[in-house]
Amino acid sequence: MKGTIFEKSRPGRSGFTLPAFDCEYERIPEQLLRGGPPLLPEVAEVDLVRHYTALSRESFGVDCGFYPLGSCTMKYNPKIGEDAAALSGFTDIHPLQPEDSAQGCLEALGTLGGYLCEITGMDAISLQPAAGAHGEFTGLSMIKAYLGATGHEEKKKVLVPDSAHGTNPASAVMAGFTVVSIPSAADGTVDLDALRGALGEDTAALMLTNPNTLGLFEKNIAAVAGMVHEVGGLLYYDGANLNAVMGITRPGDMGFDVMHLNLHKTFATPHGGGGPGSGPVACKSFLAPYLPGPVVDRTTQGFCLRQPKHSVGRVKAFNGNFLVCVRALAYLMTLGAAGVREAAENAVLNANYLLAKLRGTYDAPYGGRCMHEFVLSLEQLKKSTGIGATDIAKGLIDLGMHPPTVHFPLIVREAMMIEPTETESRETLDAAAEAMLRLYETARTDPGALRAAPSGSPVGRPDEAAAARNPVLRG
Amino acid sequence: MSYIPSTPEERLEMLGATGAQSMEDLFSAVPDHLRFKGLLDLPPAASEFEVISALKEMAGRNKVYQTWFRGAGSYRHYIPSVVRHLASRAEFVTAYTPYQAEISQGILQSIFEYQTLICELTGMDVSNAGVYDGAHAAAEACAMFADKNRPKVLAASTVKPMTAEVLRTYCRVAGRELEFFGAEDGKASSALLEQMLDTSVCCVYAEQPNFYGLVEDYGELTRAAHAAGAKMVIGSYPIALAVLKTPAEYGADAAVGEAQPLGMPPAFGGPYLGYMAVKAADARKLPGRIAGATVDAAGRTAYVLTLQAREQHIRREKASSNICSNQALCALTATVYCAAAGPGGLKEIAMRCVSLARYAARRISAVSGFSMMFEGFFFNEFVTRCPVDPAKLETKLAENDMLCGLPVQTEKGAGILWCLTERNTKDEIDRLVRLLGEVSA
């Protein structure tokens, strides 16, 4: 891409029109005026369109091809969601309209909230958080408020497995807790002895993703929940991997007390190149009074907003990322009860199918069976050829697919984390497997070619060290 | 319908390839006593036609007002058609965070352009890629400047109630103190601020304009904050920054705000976009994603996510923030909106806001009982008194397809917060004034 939109600016160009103005223009007091105008681009509409169309063509979404980015659940985003979110009866509603004039919005939120509680086995929900990490912060804030209200200020430690998403420990610190990292056992699940050793009177909570980031179901979850609850700690469920178990098992039934969901992962709302997402927080009834308010209630008079009794307070202005919620609602209405389970089953089937094709060649350190995603280690390949996870990822770009997540989870060396999702066909999975096997061969025969990859993209590997050393952060 | 391509036969064949005996077998790691038996209590699957019909009906149970006089943190501006079209490009919409730079240059460049835009509007040196909304941006900015020695945040009592509530939540949870300093005639008072400043204060937060639409003396507030060694954070209406003095010109250390007016519909509260920008020296304190320019091996300009040593996926519990997903598509929307409007268009929108608000204030305050609550320069919102029950006024205006200004409580009593944007017309204001005359009579 040559040049930013600012560099394409030419004085006097514009594509902007407004109606004739029939009011008097007023003056702003001199001392309140800015020194000079902001240097915004001056471009004609056609140039604006071509610039951003060109940028879009140097971007890659699920609509462009296979996107097996582990832990991100890049499933197809149904177009009907976009239509629903564009309805003027949703877009042109002020968030502070009188409740009787916004019944449709409240109904959408209330209905979605009910469905999500059913799927998770939880009793109450807030749709306010804007993203998964925002949900984590919210859920941990609720735990803190609950522990404070029940006289347990001494509980200051949050236990986080070493395989957890980086947001988990970061959120715990933001909520004022101390983080204790729990090592994983050889089989990739939580090490029960290590957990036992870390649990104590000062334990506030354990944060867990199930299935975990290795794509393994924490089969001892009932025992884990028992151990945490026994010391008066709470169990937090990171919903990033919920797609594996929708309709199969529910966090609420596993013993979790509070959780977030990622509507932009599990519930098929598009990720927008990094958001907006939505990270609702659901909980058991004893935590419901601590939810951020307001929450949606249904009464005989219709839907209304209500402030939970001991609410942790707002975590966001207004009512959450409403239009994202509308898309998720459209998705769940389309799938229905059977479709939700079918999605989870096929997500797990697709992952196992791809794993079966790769595990004879690539090292699958945690065995031949997985849930919705799996992790390969390229450590041996790296040792023998110098080609690691990053190089294979860059090679995949040249073969027309988005690379998997690399170098995560941190407990696996040269990790490559693959999540195909349920919305990919067998041909797509076959082609991806073929590409990966081909690159494995290339690593052995022509490693130089992979170190130089990608060669077909608009740019080659950027010099990231230089970017951080001499930051150029604006045009 | 689950958007699954494979047929039942294909699924069976794929299952065979995995070595599993059955679908059940694939879930053998899930203990039987934890299995959900039967079907979830959700409605049955519905066709696309049924779904969109039901959602249209639901949307129809909302009232879309023809004329708005309400803002208070969510504003209805005209969104040029080109904004929606470009921000709907599927390559942008269906992408994840641009972790793989070579395949994401378009998105990374759009973030870089967004950062440039925010720096231009605010006068600051460095912007991040955006956060959840304006209230969240204020909370993150205060967190950015807080430390053990300076754990206290002072915020003006005139900031938007939503911002105040989110600030309260974030400060309470993190164990930071938050206090509000008072106002005189609707404007944050630097004298009252000075009385509360001491060496425990990390930063001071005020909004431009404030909740009542008034422009405060940010220069004085900033001088007071700096004199006590505290940082100054100003939350600005981005369209106002087309004409009003920038946070940088006032000497602020961080500029934050709600970018919803830049091309995002009110949409019952979201998705919106929080912007955050700081001086160069504080760049590494910023939370969230930041895009930077560099080169590839061939010397071509390339964009990357940079300064990642601040972030959760690298630093875990030592990260500057937990932010992962932000509001990227909203940042793209804001950039396209500003490029579509251009400097002339944005200034014109701002001047129409100012001019219509002044005309409306003169006309409304001339109606008996609707006098102005405060003196002083306001941008596009202002508070008048209200001689009747606000609920009755809301109903009366609603009957005329008008969304009334927001009933508010101020330190000088109850009133109505009116808002005007370039979407309003002189004729709408004249009709409003006639209706106010009828209710006050």
PDB file of N, CA and C in Angstrom, chain A residues 73-105:
ATOM      1  N   THR A  73     -11.705 -18.803  17.634  1.00  0.00           N
ATOM      2  CA  THR A  73     -12.968 -19.293  17.076  1.00  0.00           C
ATOM      3  C   THR A  73     -13.424 -18.451  15.891  1.00  0.00           C
ATOM      4  N   MET A  74     -12.597 -18.501  14.833  1.00  0.00           N
ATOM      5  CA  MET A  74     -12.919 -17.697  13.653  1.00  0.00           C
ATOM      6  C   MET A  74     -13.864 -18.458  12.739  1.00  0.00           C
ATOM      7  N   LYS A  75     -15.086 -18.628  13.222  1.00  0.00           N
ATOM      8  CA  LYS A  75     -16.111 -19.290  12.416  1.00  0.00           C
ATOM      9  C   LYS A  75     -16.741 -18.282  11.473  1.00  0.00           C
ATOM     10  N   TYR A  76     -17.480 -18.787  10.513  1.00  0.00           N
ATOM     11  CA  TYR A  76     -18.181 -17.930   9.558  1.00  0.00           C
ATOM     12  C   TYR A  76     -19.168 -17.013  10.287  1.00  0.00           C
ATOM     13  N   ASN A  77     -19.219 -15.758   9.854  1.00  0.00           N
ATOM     14  CA  ASN A  77     -20.131 -14.775  10.455  1.00  0.00           C
ATOM     15  C   ASN A  77     -21.335 -14.584   9.531  1.00  0.00           C
ATOM     16  N   PRO A  78     -22.485 -15.137   9.907  1.00  0.00           N
ATOM     17  CA  PRO A  78     -23.647 -15.108   9.003  1.00  0.00           C
ATOM     18  C   PRO A  78     -24.048 -13.674   8.620  1.00  0.00           C
ATOM     19  N   LYS A  79     -24.374 -13.508   7.351  1.00  0.00           N
ATOM     20  CA  LYS A  79     -24.708 -12.171   6.841  1.00  0.00           C
ATOM     21  C   LYS A  79     -26.008 -11.634   7.430  1.00  0.00           C
ATOM     22  N   ILE A  80     -26.895 -12.544   7.824  1.00  0.00           N
ATOM     23  CA  ILE A  80     -28.175 -12.105   8.373  1.00  0.00           C
ATOM     24  C   ILE A  80     -27.951 -11.232   9.622  1.00  0.00           C
ATOM     25  N   GLY A  81     -26.871 -11.502  10.337  1.00  0.00           N
ATOM     26  CA  GLY A  81     -26.541 -10.703  11.523  1.00  0.00           C
ATOM     27  C   GLY A  81     -26.281  -9.250  11.160  1.00  0.00           C
ATOM     28  N   GLU A  82     -25.629  -9.046  10.007  1.00  0.00           N
ATOM     29  CA  GLU A  82     -25.353  -7.668   9.559  1.00  0.00           C
ATOM     30  C   GLU A  82     -26.658  -6.952   9.212  1.00  0.00           C
ATOM     31  N   ASP A  83     -27.555  -7.685   8.559  1.00  0.00           N
ATOM     32  CA  ASP A  83     -28.849  -7.077   8.219  1.00  0.00           C
ATOM     33  C   ASP A  83     -29.620  -6.706   9.492  1.00  0.00           C
ATOM     34  N   ALA A  84     -29.623  -7.612  10.454  1.00  0.00           N
ATOM     35  CA  ALA A  84     -30.363  -7.355  11.690  1.00  0.00           C
ATOM     36  C   ALA A  84     -29.777  -6.140  12.412  1.00  0.00           C
ATOM     37  N   ALA A  85     -28.443  -6.057  12.430  1.00  0.00           N
ATOM     38  CA  ALA A  85     -27.790  -4.965  13.157  1.00  0.00           C
ATOM     39  C   ALA A  85     -27.913  -3.637  12.426  1.00  0.00           C
ATOM     40  N   ALA A  86     -28.356  -3.673  11.170  1.00  0.00           N
ATOM     41  CA  ALA A  86     -28.496  -2.425  10.409  1.00  0.00           C
ATOM     42  C   ALA A  86     -29.934  -1.900  10.424  1.00  0.00           C
ATOM     43  N   LEU A  87     -30.852  -2.611  11.079  1.00  0.00           N
ATOM     44  CA  LEU A  87     -32.250  -2.152  11.125  1.00  0.00           C
ATOM     45  C   LEU A  87     -32.327  -0.810  11.843  1.00  0.00           C
ATOM     46  N   SER A  88     -33.020   0.148  11.245  1.00  0.00           N
ATOM     47  CA  SER A  88     -33.054   1.483  11.861  1.00  0.00           C
ATOM     48  C   SER A  88     -33.748   1.436  13.225  1.00  0.00           C
ATOM     49  N   GLY A  89     -34.626   0.455  13.399  1.00  0.00           N
ATOM     50  CA  GLY A  89     -35.278   0.305  14.703  1.00  0.00           C
ATOM     51  C   GLY A  89     -34.311  -0.113  15.799  1.00  0.00           C
ATOM     52  N   PHE A  90     -33.077  -0.467  15.429  1.00  0.00           N
ATOM     53  CA  PHE A  90     -32.025  -0.739  16.412  1.00  0.00           C
ATOM     54  C   PHE A  90     -30.945   0.346  16.400  1.00  0.00           C
ATOM     55  N   THR A  91     -30.594   0.831  15.190  1.00  0.00           N
ATOM     56  CA  THR A  91     -29.474   1.786  15.123  1.00  0.00           C
ATOM     57  C   THR A  91     -29.872   3.189  15.578  1.00  0.00           C
ATOM     58  N   ASP A  92     -31.143   3.570  15.343  1.00  0.00           N
ATOM     59  CA  ASP A  92     -31.553   4.952  15.620  1.00  0.00           C
ATOM     60  C   ASP A  92     -32.265   5.092  16.961  1.00  0.00           C
ATOM     61  N   ILE A  93     -31.816   4.335  17.938  1.00  0.00           N
ATOM     62  CA  ILE A  93     -32.414   4.381  19.272  1.00  0.00           C
ATOM     63  C   ILE A  93     -31.411   4.983  20.243  1.00  0.00           C
ATOM     64  N   HIS A  94     -31.850   6.051  20.927  1.00  0.00           N
ATOM     65  CA  HIS A  94     -30.964   6.668  21.920  1.00  0.00           C
ATOM     66  C   HIS A  94     -30.889   5.761  23.156  1.00  0.00           C
ATOM     67  N   PRO A  95     -29.673   5.591  23.711  1.00  0.00           N
ATOM     68  CA  PRO A  95     -29.555   4.681  24.861  1.00  0.00           C
ATOM     69  C   PRO A  95     -30.305   5.163  26.100  1.00  0.00           C
ATOM     70  N   LEU A  96     -30.658   6.446  26.137  1.00  0.00           N
ATOM     71  CA  LEU A  96     -31.403   6.946  27.298  1.00  0.00           C
ATOM     72  C   LEU A  96     -32.848   7.283  26.924  1.00  0.00           C
ATOM     73  N   GLN A  97     -33.364   6.605  25.891  1.00  0.00           N
ATOM     74  CA  GLN A  97     -34.783   6.792  25.577  1.00  0.00           C
ATOM     75  C   GLN A  97     -35.622   6.246  26.720  1.00  0.00           C
ATOM     76  N   PRO A  98     -36.828   6.810  26.922  1.00  0.00           N
ATOM     77  CA  PRO A  98     -37.725   6.221  27.926  1.00  0.00           C
ATOM     78  C   PRO A  98     -37.906   4.724  27.645  1.00  0.00           C
ATOM     79  N   GLU A  99     -37.952   3.930  28.710  1.00  0.00           N
ATOM     80  CA  GLU A  99     -38.001   2.470  28.529  1.00  0.00           C
ATOM     81  C   GLU A  99     -39.184   2.015  27.683  1.00  0.00           C
ATOM     82  N   ASP A 100     -40.319   2.716  27.814  1.00  0.00           N
ATOM     83  CA  ASP A 100     -41.477   2.260  27.034  1.00  0.00           C
ATOM     84  C   ASP A 100     -41.295   2.517  25.546  1.00  0.00           C
ATOM     85  N   SER A 101     -40.307   3.319  25.174  1.00  0.00           N
ATOM     86  CA  SER A 101     -40.056   3.565  23.751  1.00  0.00           C
ATOM     87  C   SER A 101     -38.878   2.741  23.231  1.00  0.00           C
ATOM     88  N   ALA A 102     -38.319   1.883  24.093  1.00  0.00           N
ATOM     89  CA  ALA A 102     -37.174   1.053  23.686  1.00  0.00           C
ATOM     90  C   ALA A 102     -37.415  -0.406  24.054  1.00  0.00           C
ATOM     91  N   GLN A 103     -38.672  -0.815  24.031  1.00  0.00           N
ATOM     92  CA  GLN A 103     -39.009  -2.189  24.430  1.00  0.00           C
ATOM     93  C   GLN A 103     -38.354  -3.232  23.524  1.00  0.00           C
ATOM     94  N   GLY A 104     -38.219  -2.910  22.251  1.00  0.00           N
ATOM     95  CA  GLY A 104     -37.606  -3.865  21.321  1.00  0.00           C
ATOM     96  C   GLY A 104     -36.147  -4.129  21.657  1.00  0.00           C
ATOM     97  N   CYS A 105     -35.413  -3.064  21.987  1.00  0.00           N
ATOM     98  CA  CYS A 105     -33.998  -3.222  22.369  1.00  0.00           C
ATOM     99  C   CYS A 105     -33.886  -4.034  23.652  1.00  0.00           C
TER     100      CYS A 105
END
